[in-house]
XYZ file of C-alpha atoms in Angstrom:
534
model
C -30.530 16.672 36.612
C -33.199 14.391 35.083
C -30.584 11.631 34.972
C -29.720 12.024 38.687
C -33.408 11.894 39.642
C -34.185 8.740 37.644
C -35.337 5.866 39.943
C -32.947 3.404 38.253
C -29.921 5.705 38.341
C -26.946 3.963 40.004
C -23.787 6.129 40.221
C -21.487 3.100 40.395
C -22.691 2.012 36.933
C -21.078 5.135 35.476
C -17.719 5.114 37.254
C -15.881 2.729 34.914
C -16.986 4.311 31.652
C -16.473 7.813 33.034
C -12.944 6.872 34.127
C -12.153 5.565 30.614
C -13.488 8.756 29.033
C -11.472 10.847 31.473
C -8.330 8.819 30.712
C -8.751 9.078 26.927
C -9.541 12.807 27.040
C -6.607 13.420 29.383
C -4.162 11.365 27.310
C -5.183 12.821 23.963
C -5.598 16.281 25.471
C -2.049 16.347 26.832
C -0.740 14.796 23.640
C -2.453 17.243 21.276
C -1.658 20.217 23.548
C 2.005 19.207 23.399
C 1.736 19.152 19.607
C 0.101 22.597 19.595
C 2.640 24.133 21.983
C 5.665 22.943 20.018
C 4.055 23.603 16.669
C 3.519 27.226 17.627
C 7.279 27.829 17.273
C 6.632 27.978 13.524
C 4.586 30.608 11.726
C 1.599 28.562 10.608
C 0.946 30.782 7.587
C 4.517 30.284 6.348
C 4.337 26.542 7.012
C 1.121 26.195 5.013
C 2.875 27.822 2.043
C 5.781 25.364 2.209
C 6.283 23.492 -1.081
C 7.244 20.252 0.675
C 3.967 20.278 2.648
C 2.033 20.750 -0.592
C 3.964 17.851 -2.153
C 3.297 15.578 0.821
C -0.433 16.417 0.900
C -0.730 15.987 -2.886
C 0.996 12.603 -2.766
C -1.038 11.486 0.259
C -4.307 12.393 -1.458
C -3.241 11.087 -4.878
C -2.057 7.656 -3.769
C -5.069 7.268 -1.446
C -7.476 8.136 -4.274
C -5.806 5.706 -6.696
C -5.665 2.960 -4.067
C -9.315 3.470 -3.145
C -10.519 3.588 -6.755
C -8.576 0.485 -7.864
C -9.549 -1.421 -4.717
C -13.246 -0.649 -5.223
C -13.251 -1.570 -8.929
C -11.314 -4.828 -8.493
C -13.062 -5.697 -5.239
C -16.529 -5.226 -6.765
C -15.609 -7.320 -9.815
C -14.324 -10.051 -7.507
C -17.453 -9.888 -5.313
C -19.736 -10.318 -8.356
C -17.666 -13.254 -9.623
C -17.639 -14.818 -6.173
C -21.395 -14.335 -5.734
C -22.514 -15.733 -9.088
C -20.140 -18.712 -9.287
C -20.679 -21.904 -7.286
C -17.534 -23.858 -6.455
C -15.900 -25.674 -3.567
C -13.638 -23.707 -1.269
C -15.682 -20.510 -1.051
C -15.503 -20.386 2.730
C -11.736 -20.981 2.630
C -11.203 -18.043 0.261
C -13.272 -15.790 2.512
C -11.193 -16.848 5.524
C -7.941 -16.113 3.696
C -9.285 -12.740 2.599
C -10.197 -11.997 6.217
C -6.583 -12.728 7.189
C -5.350 -9.639 5.343
C -7.199 -7.435 7.854
C -5.065 -8.647 10.771
C -1.862 -9.315 8.815
C 0.985 -6.977 9.874
C 1.872 -4.544 7.103
C 5.586 -5.380 7.296
C 4.802 -9.065 6.846
C 2.870 -8.368 3.650
C 5.662 -6.053 2.471
C 8.229 -8.816 2.908
C 6.056 -11.212 0.905
C 5.412 -8.651 -1.839
C 9.133 -7.848 -2.170
C 9.745 -11.563 -2.767
C 7.243 -11.487 -5.633
C 7.706 -8.053 -7.232
C 11.234 -7.078 -6.112
C 14.243 -6.866 -8.406
C 15.145 -10.478 -7.517
C 11.553 -11.631 -7.013
C 9.577 -14.390 -8.613
C 8.046 -12.121 -11.262
C 11.483 -10.935 -12.390
C 12.712 -14.536 -12.623
C 9.647 -15.512 -14.644
C 10.152 -12.614 -17.062
C 13.833 -13.517 -17.497
C 12.829 -17.113 -18.246
C 10.473 -15.808 -20.922
C 13.246 -13.630 -22.357
C 11.807 -10.296 -21.176
C 14.474 -7.879 -19.925
C 12.041 -5.532 -18.092
C 12.271 -5.641 -14.297
C 9.350 -4.595 -12.071
C 9.938 -2.127 -9.252
C 8.349 -2.562 -5.831
C 9.521 0.842 -4.593
C 7.832 4.187 -5.187
C 4.205 4.779 -6.094
C 3.810 1.412 -7.851
C 4.944 -0.515 -4.771
C 2.699 1.519 -2.469
C -0.301 0.852 -4.715
C 0.467 -2.887 -4.879
C 0.690 -3.136 -1.081
C -2.483 -1.091 -0.553
C -4.356 -3.240 -3.087
C -3.207 -6.365 -1.255
C -4.849 -5.128 1.946
C -7.871 -3.295 0.556
C -9.186 -5.477 -2.291
C -10.410 -8.087 0.250
C -12.053 -5.333 2.307
C -13.838 -3.862 -0.721
C -14.800 -7.354 -1.917
C -16.375 -8.316 1.418
C -18.375 -5.084 1.630
C -19.595 -5.438 -1.960
C -20.437 -9.099 -1.343
C -22.604 -8.116 1.634
C -24.477 -5.682 -0.607
C -25.027 -8.324 -3.308
C -26.255 -10.825 -0.713
C -28.816 -8.280 0.496
C -30.527 -8.153 -2.924
C -33.811 -10.066 -2.437
C -34.204 -13.289 -4.386
C -37.569 -11.994 -5.618
C -35.779 -9.218 -7.523
C -33.525 -11.744 -9.274
C -36.596 -13.765 -10.280
C -38.473 -10.694 -11.486
C -35.438 -9.565 -13.529
C -35.242 -13.013 -15.143
C -38.952 -12.876 -16.080
C -38.480 -9.411 -17.626
C -35.263 -10.526 -19.371
C -33.194 -7.817 -17.659
C -29.537 -8.703 -18.171
C -26.061 -7.236 -18.497
C -25.456 -3.608 -17.638
C -29.193 -2.919 -17.312
C -29.414 -5.583 -14.585
C -26.419 -4.046 -12.812
C -27.907 -0.528 -13.034
C -31.445 -1.389 -11.980
C -30.993 -4.290 -9.547
C -27.480 -4.360 -8.105
C -26.438 -0.718 -8.095
C -29.099 0.537 -5.602
C -27.671 -1.928 -3.054
C -24.031 -1.516 -4.026
C -23.749 2.270 -4.183
C -23.928 3.059 -0.462
C -21.502 0.239 0.368
C -19.143 1.279 -2.420
C -19.086 4.915 -1.311
C -18.651 3.881 2.330
C -15.878 1.446 1.390
C -14.119 4.040 -0.764
C -14.114 6.643 2.026
C -12.846 4.040 4.522
C -10.096 2.799 2.185
C -9.156 6.352 1.275
C -8.763 7.192 4.970
C -6.706 4.047 5.637
C -4.398 4.779 2.690
C -4.179 8.490 3.474
C -2.901 7.657 6.963
C -0.689 4.814 5.699
C 2.610 4.733 7.540
C 4.391 1.384 7.459
C 3.787 0.692 3.763
C 4.920 4.147 2.616
C 7.887 4.137 5.006
C 9.118 0.781 3.688
C 8.227 1.109 -0.013
C 8.134 4.872 -0.636
C 11.685 5.017 -1.876
C 12.404 8.576 -0.709
C 11.005 11.912 0.498
C 9.224 12.485 -2.817
C 6.881 9.592 -1.945
C 5.928 10.496 1.621
C 2.579 10.710 3.349
C 1.956 13.002 6.304
C 2.637 10.225 8.826
C 5.970 9.406 7.199
C 6.826 13.127 7.081
C 6.214 13.288 10.857
C 8.488 10.306 11.406
C 11.217 11.755 9.175
C 11.018 15.177 10.853
C 11.622 13.571 14.256
C 14.225 10.929 13.454
C 16.172 12.340 10.520
C 15.895 16.101 11.113
C 14.983 16.151 14.818
C 12.775 19.122 13.963
C 10.059 18.738 16.600
C 8.082 21.920 15.706
C 7.921 20.793 12.087
C 6.751 17.322 13.158
C 4.121 18.925 15.382
C 2.716 21.013 12.537
C 2.622 17.978 10.238
C 0.704 16.206 13.020
C -1.785 19.084 13.190
C -2.377 18.958 9.435
C -2.754 15.167 9.692
C -5.333 15.525 12.462
C -7.356 18.080 10.481
C -7.508 15.845 7.404
C -8.301 12.714 9.424
C -11.079 14.440 11.340
C -12.703 15.536 8.064
C -12.294 12.050 6.552
C -13.712 10.396 9.661
C -16.751 12.683 9.628
C -17.306 11.842 5.973
C -16.983 8.093 6.617
C -19.537 8.311 9.452
C -21.957 10.066 7.102
C -21.778 7.188 4.585
C -21.586 4.420 7.183
C -25.240 3.340 6.953
C -25.617 0.116 4.985
C -28.637 -0.714 2.796
C -31.398 -2.756 4.396
C -33.950 -5.174 3.052
C -36.927 -6.642 4.846
C -37.754 -9.343 2.290
C -37.128 -12.951 3.242
C -33.767 -14.454 2.284
C -34.530 -18.077 3.167
C -33.090 -19.279 -0.118
C -31.026 -17.815 -2.950
C -31.804 -17.944 -6.632
C -29.872 -16.258 -9.433
C -30.139 -16.477 -13.180
C -27.388 -18.759 -14.621
C -24.658 -16.786 -16.402
C -23.604 -17.253 -20.010
C -20.331 -19.006 -20.873
C -18.575 -15.726 -21.705
C -19.642 -14.153 -18.405
C -18.556 -17.278 -16.509
C -15.152 -17.139 -18.177
C -14.774 -13.499 -17.099
C -15.758 -14.375 -13.550
C -13.268 -17.259 -13.425
C -10.490 -15.013 -14.767
C -11.186 -12.352 -12.104
C -11.335 -14.953 -9.326
C -8.091 -16.624 -10.390
C -6.197 -13.343 -10.872
C -7.238 -11.826 -7.537
C -6.638 -15.050 -5.587
C -3.186 -15.372 -7.171
C -2.401 -11.762 -6.241
C -3.462 -12.263 -2.614
C -2.067 -15.771 -2.055
C 1.339 -15.493 -3.744
C 2.928 -13.151 -1.120
C 1.695 -15.433 1.699
C 3.111 -18.483 -0.041
C 6.383 -16.620 -0.592
C 6.697 -15.887 3.148
C 6.294 -19.578 3.989
C 8.647 -20.694 1.211
C 11.390 -18.176 2.042
C 11.160 -18.937 5.764
C 11.329 -22.713 5.404
C 14.149 -22.570 2.849
C 16.297 -20.117 4.847
C 19.722 -21.523 5.657
C 19.557 -19.951 9.133
C 16.158 -21.456 9.989
C 17.389 -23.336 13.052
C 20.548 -21.412 13.920
C 18.639 -18.121 14.020
C 16.749 -19.311 17.084
C 19.948 -18.760 19.080
C 19.867 -15.022 18.291
C 19.166 -13.151 21.578
C 17.624 -10.207 19.659
C 14.936 -12.535 18.283
C 14.047 -13.791 21.764
C 13.927 -10.229 23.082
C 11.593 -9.125 20.260
C 9.484 -12.256 20.683
C 9.182 -11.730 24.437
C 8.137 -8.089 24.072
C 5.628 -8.889 21.300
C 4.041 -11.800 23.171
C 3.605 -9.698 26.312
C 2.658 -6.312 24.819
C 0.058 -7.696 22.392
C -2.102 -9.576 24.972
C -1.875 -6.678 27.439
C -2.936 -4.215 24.728
C -5.755 -6.580 23.730
C -7.035 -6.883 27.311
C -6.841 -3.106 27.814
C -8.715 -2.474 24.569
C -11.519 -4.908 25.482
C -11.718 -3.486 29.030
C -11.918 0.102 27.768
C -14.594 -0.815 25.204
C -16.628 -2.832 27.716
C -16.701 0.006 30.262
C -17.582 2.589 27.601
C -20.420 0.415 26.293
C -21.725 -0.202 29.820
C -22.038 3.546 30.239
C -23.491 4.094 26.774
C -26.156 1.403 27.014
C -27.162 2.534 30.524
C -27.725 6.057 29.211
C -29.661 4.613 26.269
C -31.865 2.657 28.701
C -32.525 5.815 30.744
C -33.715 7.650 27.595
C -30.610 9.677 26.863
C -29.865 8.445 23.295
C -27.956 11.552 22.207
C -25.556 11.342 25.140
C -25.145 7.586 24.592
C -24.368 8.158 20.905
C -21.898 10.911 21.813
C -19.950 8.479 24.014
C -19.804 5.867 21.237
C -18.749 8.513 18.726
C -16.010 9.594 21.127
C -14.678 6.036 21.218
C -14.777 5.799 17.419
C -13.188 9.250 17.046
C -9.847 7.637 17.826
C -9.848 6.709 14.135
C -9.627 10.432 13.393
C -6.475 10.774 15.504
C -3.993 8.262 14.103
C -1.579 6.499 16.440
C 1.339 8.458 15.005
C -0.264 11.743 16.209
C -0.804 10.335 19.704
C 2.721 8.927 19.752
C 4.225 12.224 18.604
C 2.322 14.098 21.317
C 3.501 11.646 23.976
C 7.024 11.849 22.570
C 6.964 15.652 22.868
C 5.227 15.623 26.249
C 7.587 13.084 27.801
C 10.813 13.902 25.941
C 12.557 15.195 29.080
C 11.961 11.935 30.956
C 14.706 9.324 31.016
C 12.714 6.401 29.664
C 13.396 2.850 30.708
C 12.167 -0.201 28.789
C 9.330 -0.506 31.320
C 8.076 3.019 30.589
C 8.222 2.379 26.845
C 6.404 -0.936 27.324
C 3.484 0.845 28.988
C 3.343 3.677 26.425
C 3.370 1.361 23.388
C 0.833 -1.036 24.958
C -1.586 1.822 25.660
C -1.135 3.272 22.141
C -1.846 -0.137 20.574
C -4.861 -0.676 22.842
C -6.382 2.652 21.826
C -5.672 1.985 18.137
C -7.713 -1.248 18.345
C -10.500 0.292 20.472
C -12.857 1.378 17.613
C -12.867 -2.153 16.153
C -13.576 -3.707 19.564
C -16.444 -1.255 20.145
C -18.048 -2.265 16.847
C -17.828 -5.963 17.802
C -19.276 -5.606 21.308
C -21.836 -2.839 20.754
C -24.723 -4.919 19.358
C -24.505 -7.947 21.704
C -24.156 -5.733 24.789
C -27.198 -3.658 23.799
C -29.198 -6.834 23.148
C -28.256 -8.148 26.586
C -29.486 -4.888 28.106
C -32.804 -5.036 26.269
C -33.453 -8.684 27.125
C -32.406 -8.832 30.775
C -32.341 -5.337 32.300
C -35.853 -5.584 33.810
C -35.120 -9.071 35.162
C -31.881 -7.871 36.793
C -33.660 -4.874 38.316
C -36.460 -7.000 39.724
C -34.036 -9.532 41.266
C -31.479 -6.870 42.270
C -28.682 -8.619 40.339
C -25.876 -6.089 39.984
C -22.125 -5.757 39.626
C -19.975 -8.862 39.400
C -22.945 -11.211 39.932
C -24.730 -9.751 36.926
C -21.627 -10.110 34.763
C -21.030 -13.713 35.890
C -24.629 -14.931 35.677
C -26.130 -12.837 32.880
C -23.563 -11.022 30.758
C -20.690 -13.463 30.345
C -22.691 -16.466 29.032
C -24.111 -14.201 26.310
C -20.950 -12.213 25.594
C -18.403 -15.036 25.848
C -17.956 -15.526 22.093
C -17.902 -11.806 21.093
C -15.546 -11.010 23.998
C -13.096 -13.717 22.909
C -13.429 -12.591 19.298
C -12.745 -8.971 20.231
C -9.805 -9.932 22.455
C -8.205 -12.089 19.765
C -8.689 -9.393 17.109
C -7.260 -6.608 19.304
C -4.319 -8.831 20.291
C -3.542 -9.701 16.671
C -3.744 -6.064 15.559
C -1.410 -5.084 18.411
C 0.988 -7.925 17.592
C 1.558 -6.541 14.105
C 1.446 -2.829 14.897
C 4.537 -0.873 13.880
C 3.465 2.776 14.271
C 4.108 3.302 17.986
C 7.163 1.040 18.191
C 8.696 2.928 15.239
C 8.935 6.035 17.435
C 9.896 4.408 20.719
C 11.740 1.277 19.578
C 15.451 0.735 20.245
C 17.895 -2.208 20.395
C 16.880 -2.675 24.051
C 13.147 -2.324 23.371
C 11.881 -3.962 20.210
C 9.151 -6.172 18.766
C 8.877 -8.647 15.911
C 7.614 -6.027 13.376
C 10.340 -3.607 14.522
C 13.003 -6.321 14.170
C 11.670 -7.325 10.753
C 11.822 -3.698 9.558
C 15.459 -3.415 10.650
C 16.357 -6.682 8.907
C 14.651 -5.666 5.656
C 16.362 -2.246 5.746
C 19.775 -3.849 6.333
C 19.240 -6.458 3.567
C 19.519 -9.360 6.031
C 17.136 -11.393 3.912
C 17.786 -14.780 5.534
C 17.096 -13.486 9.041
C 14.111 -11.481 7.796
C 12.656 -14.620 6.192
C 12.716 -16.518 9.497
C 11.327 -13.544 11.456
C 8.522 -13.151 8.904
C 7.702 -16.867 9.134
C 7.505 -16.697 12.943
C 5.299 -13.593 12.819
C 3.045 -15.200 10.196
C 2.715 -18.328 12.339
C 1.675 -16.289 15.380
C -0.833 -14.263 13.357
C -2.276 -17.391 11.739
C -2.704 -19.059 15.125
C -4.533 -16.049 16.540
C -6.487 -15.617 13.320
C -7.815 -19.202 13.412
C -8.912 -18.591 16.980
C -10.594 -15.353 15.851
C -12.502 -17.166 13.109
C -13.646 -19.846 15.564
C -14.977 -17.223 17.943
C -16.547 -15.299 15.067
C -18.548 -18.371 14.010
C -19.826 -18.736 17.585
C -20.580 -15.002 17.673
C -22.507 -15.089 14.402
């Protein structure tokens, strides 16, 4: 009632955000209720005692823990080497590391198979050196390699932010007191690193726990399945919908707990001391050698699969003839239309939610505003596979056309990208509110005029950045299309997965090159907008 009686309360300001909330709650509500209703066909107590469920949960937790631990250790070592060494090309390395965030999982898998597969570059190198051992990219080792490829850059960037937040004055004081080595790490760096490391570990653990594409492609069998892959297998190989529904429920419970834990550790360390310049104590020759070794090894690990994709694509014998394949054009057309639509929807949803949230914040309702933002971020706790399974169960009696599937997959991809878009737009939209709300009220500038005259000039760069990021994430998404894809309705990641599974390596090489080119083009645009945003 206090909100309705506020002199600045304008009902129309709440319609858009309220409609988005209603849509999300309705969509997820119907989806999860469908999962519950079908899952009830099983006795939950008997299902929870099932040995296969225990195996899947144990593997999901085990591989996520190993991936998180290795990513944090290697990423922190790389961040320290990167921070304390001065060399040309630092910004380029950071840009390449940022690329892994938007790189489709199947694209990285194709590149990694070319390096670590039975006929990959590493095998050929070992044979040249007279070593008969052959590496295996399938099973737990392959899953860990792929997860490290994606998560080492993430851990490195978060650790680097923590190291950059250490005040220069502390480095100078440590040098005066001759604090070096492990003592320097424990007393100076660790207080800034620990919260970021814990936050990064929980985030990486959650990403690996819900891993779908990587485990599906490199798992090597049911013994190496995560919950998301078990859901997919229950639907497509067993057509056991109640079993898939119960797996989805277990997945949701774990993800909700992991998301709550990640939110608890999300706060980054702060420093209020000036950082106008940076000074660090020069490292010894032995320490420099260690830093150079870490930098070279990690960069080689990250860059070699990307180089392999380009090399395999350009050297494919079907490079030009493959362009006449109608399946490629169909996948390309669907990808290039679904991805921008999903990106626009994601930005629109986030913008309307943030309009509502910041208006409530302005009218002194911070708890309600925070609840709305948390609701938008809670999508991370309900992975796309759970939403897709619920929609699959809810709509299974409908005779789907390609148009229906197009809408469903676009909406799923838009919602999957929504938390990242909210994080990008939240700060600039709140700043715009704080700076110009009183001016807009005094001049009665509202609606479209306010957006055109006030909001858009300030939000142009972050909006473009968010749109490009959401579009790129949607372009490479495989989760939703894996459930709804067919020969008549496909995408570039879906086509690439089929080609890899059918050992059509030449066609897969060209498809991977095309997908990499599209992602690189969007990624360069993202980086340009990010520089303007920053």
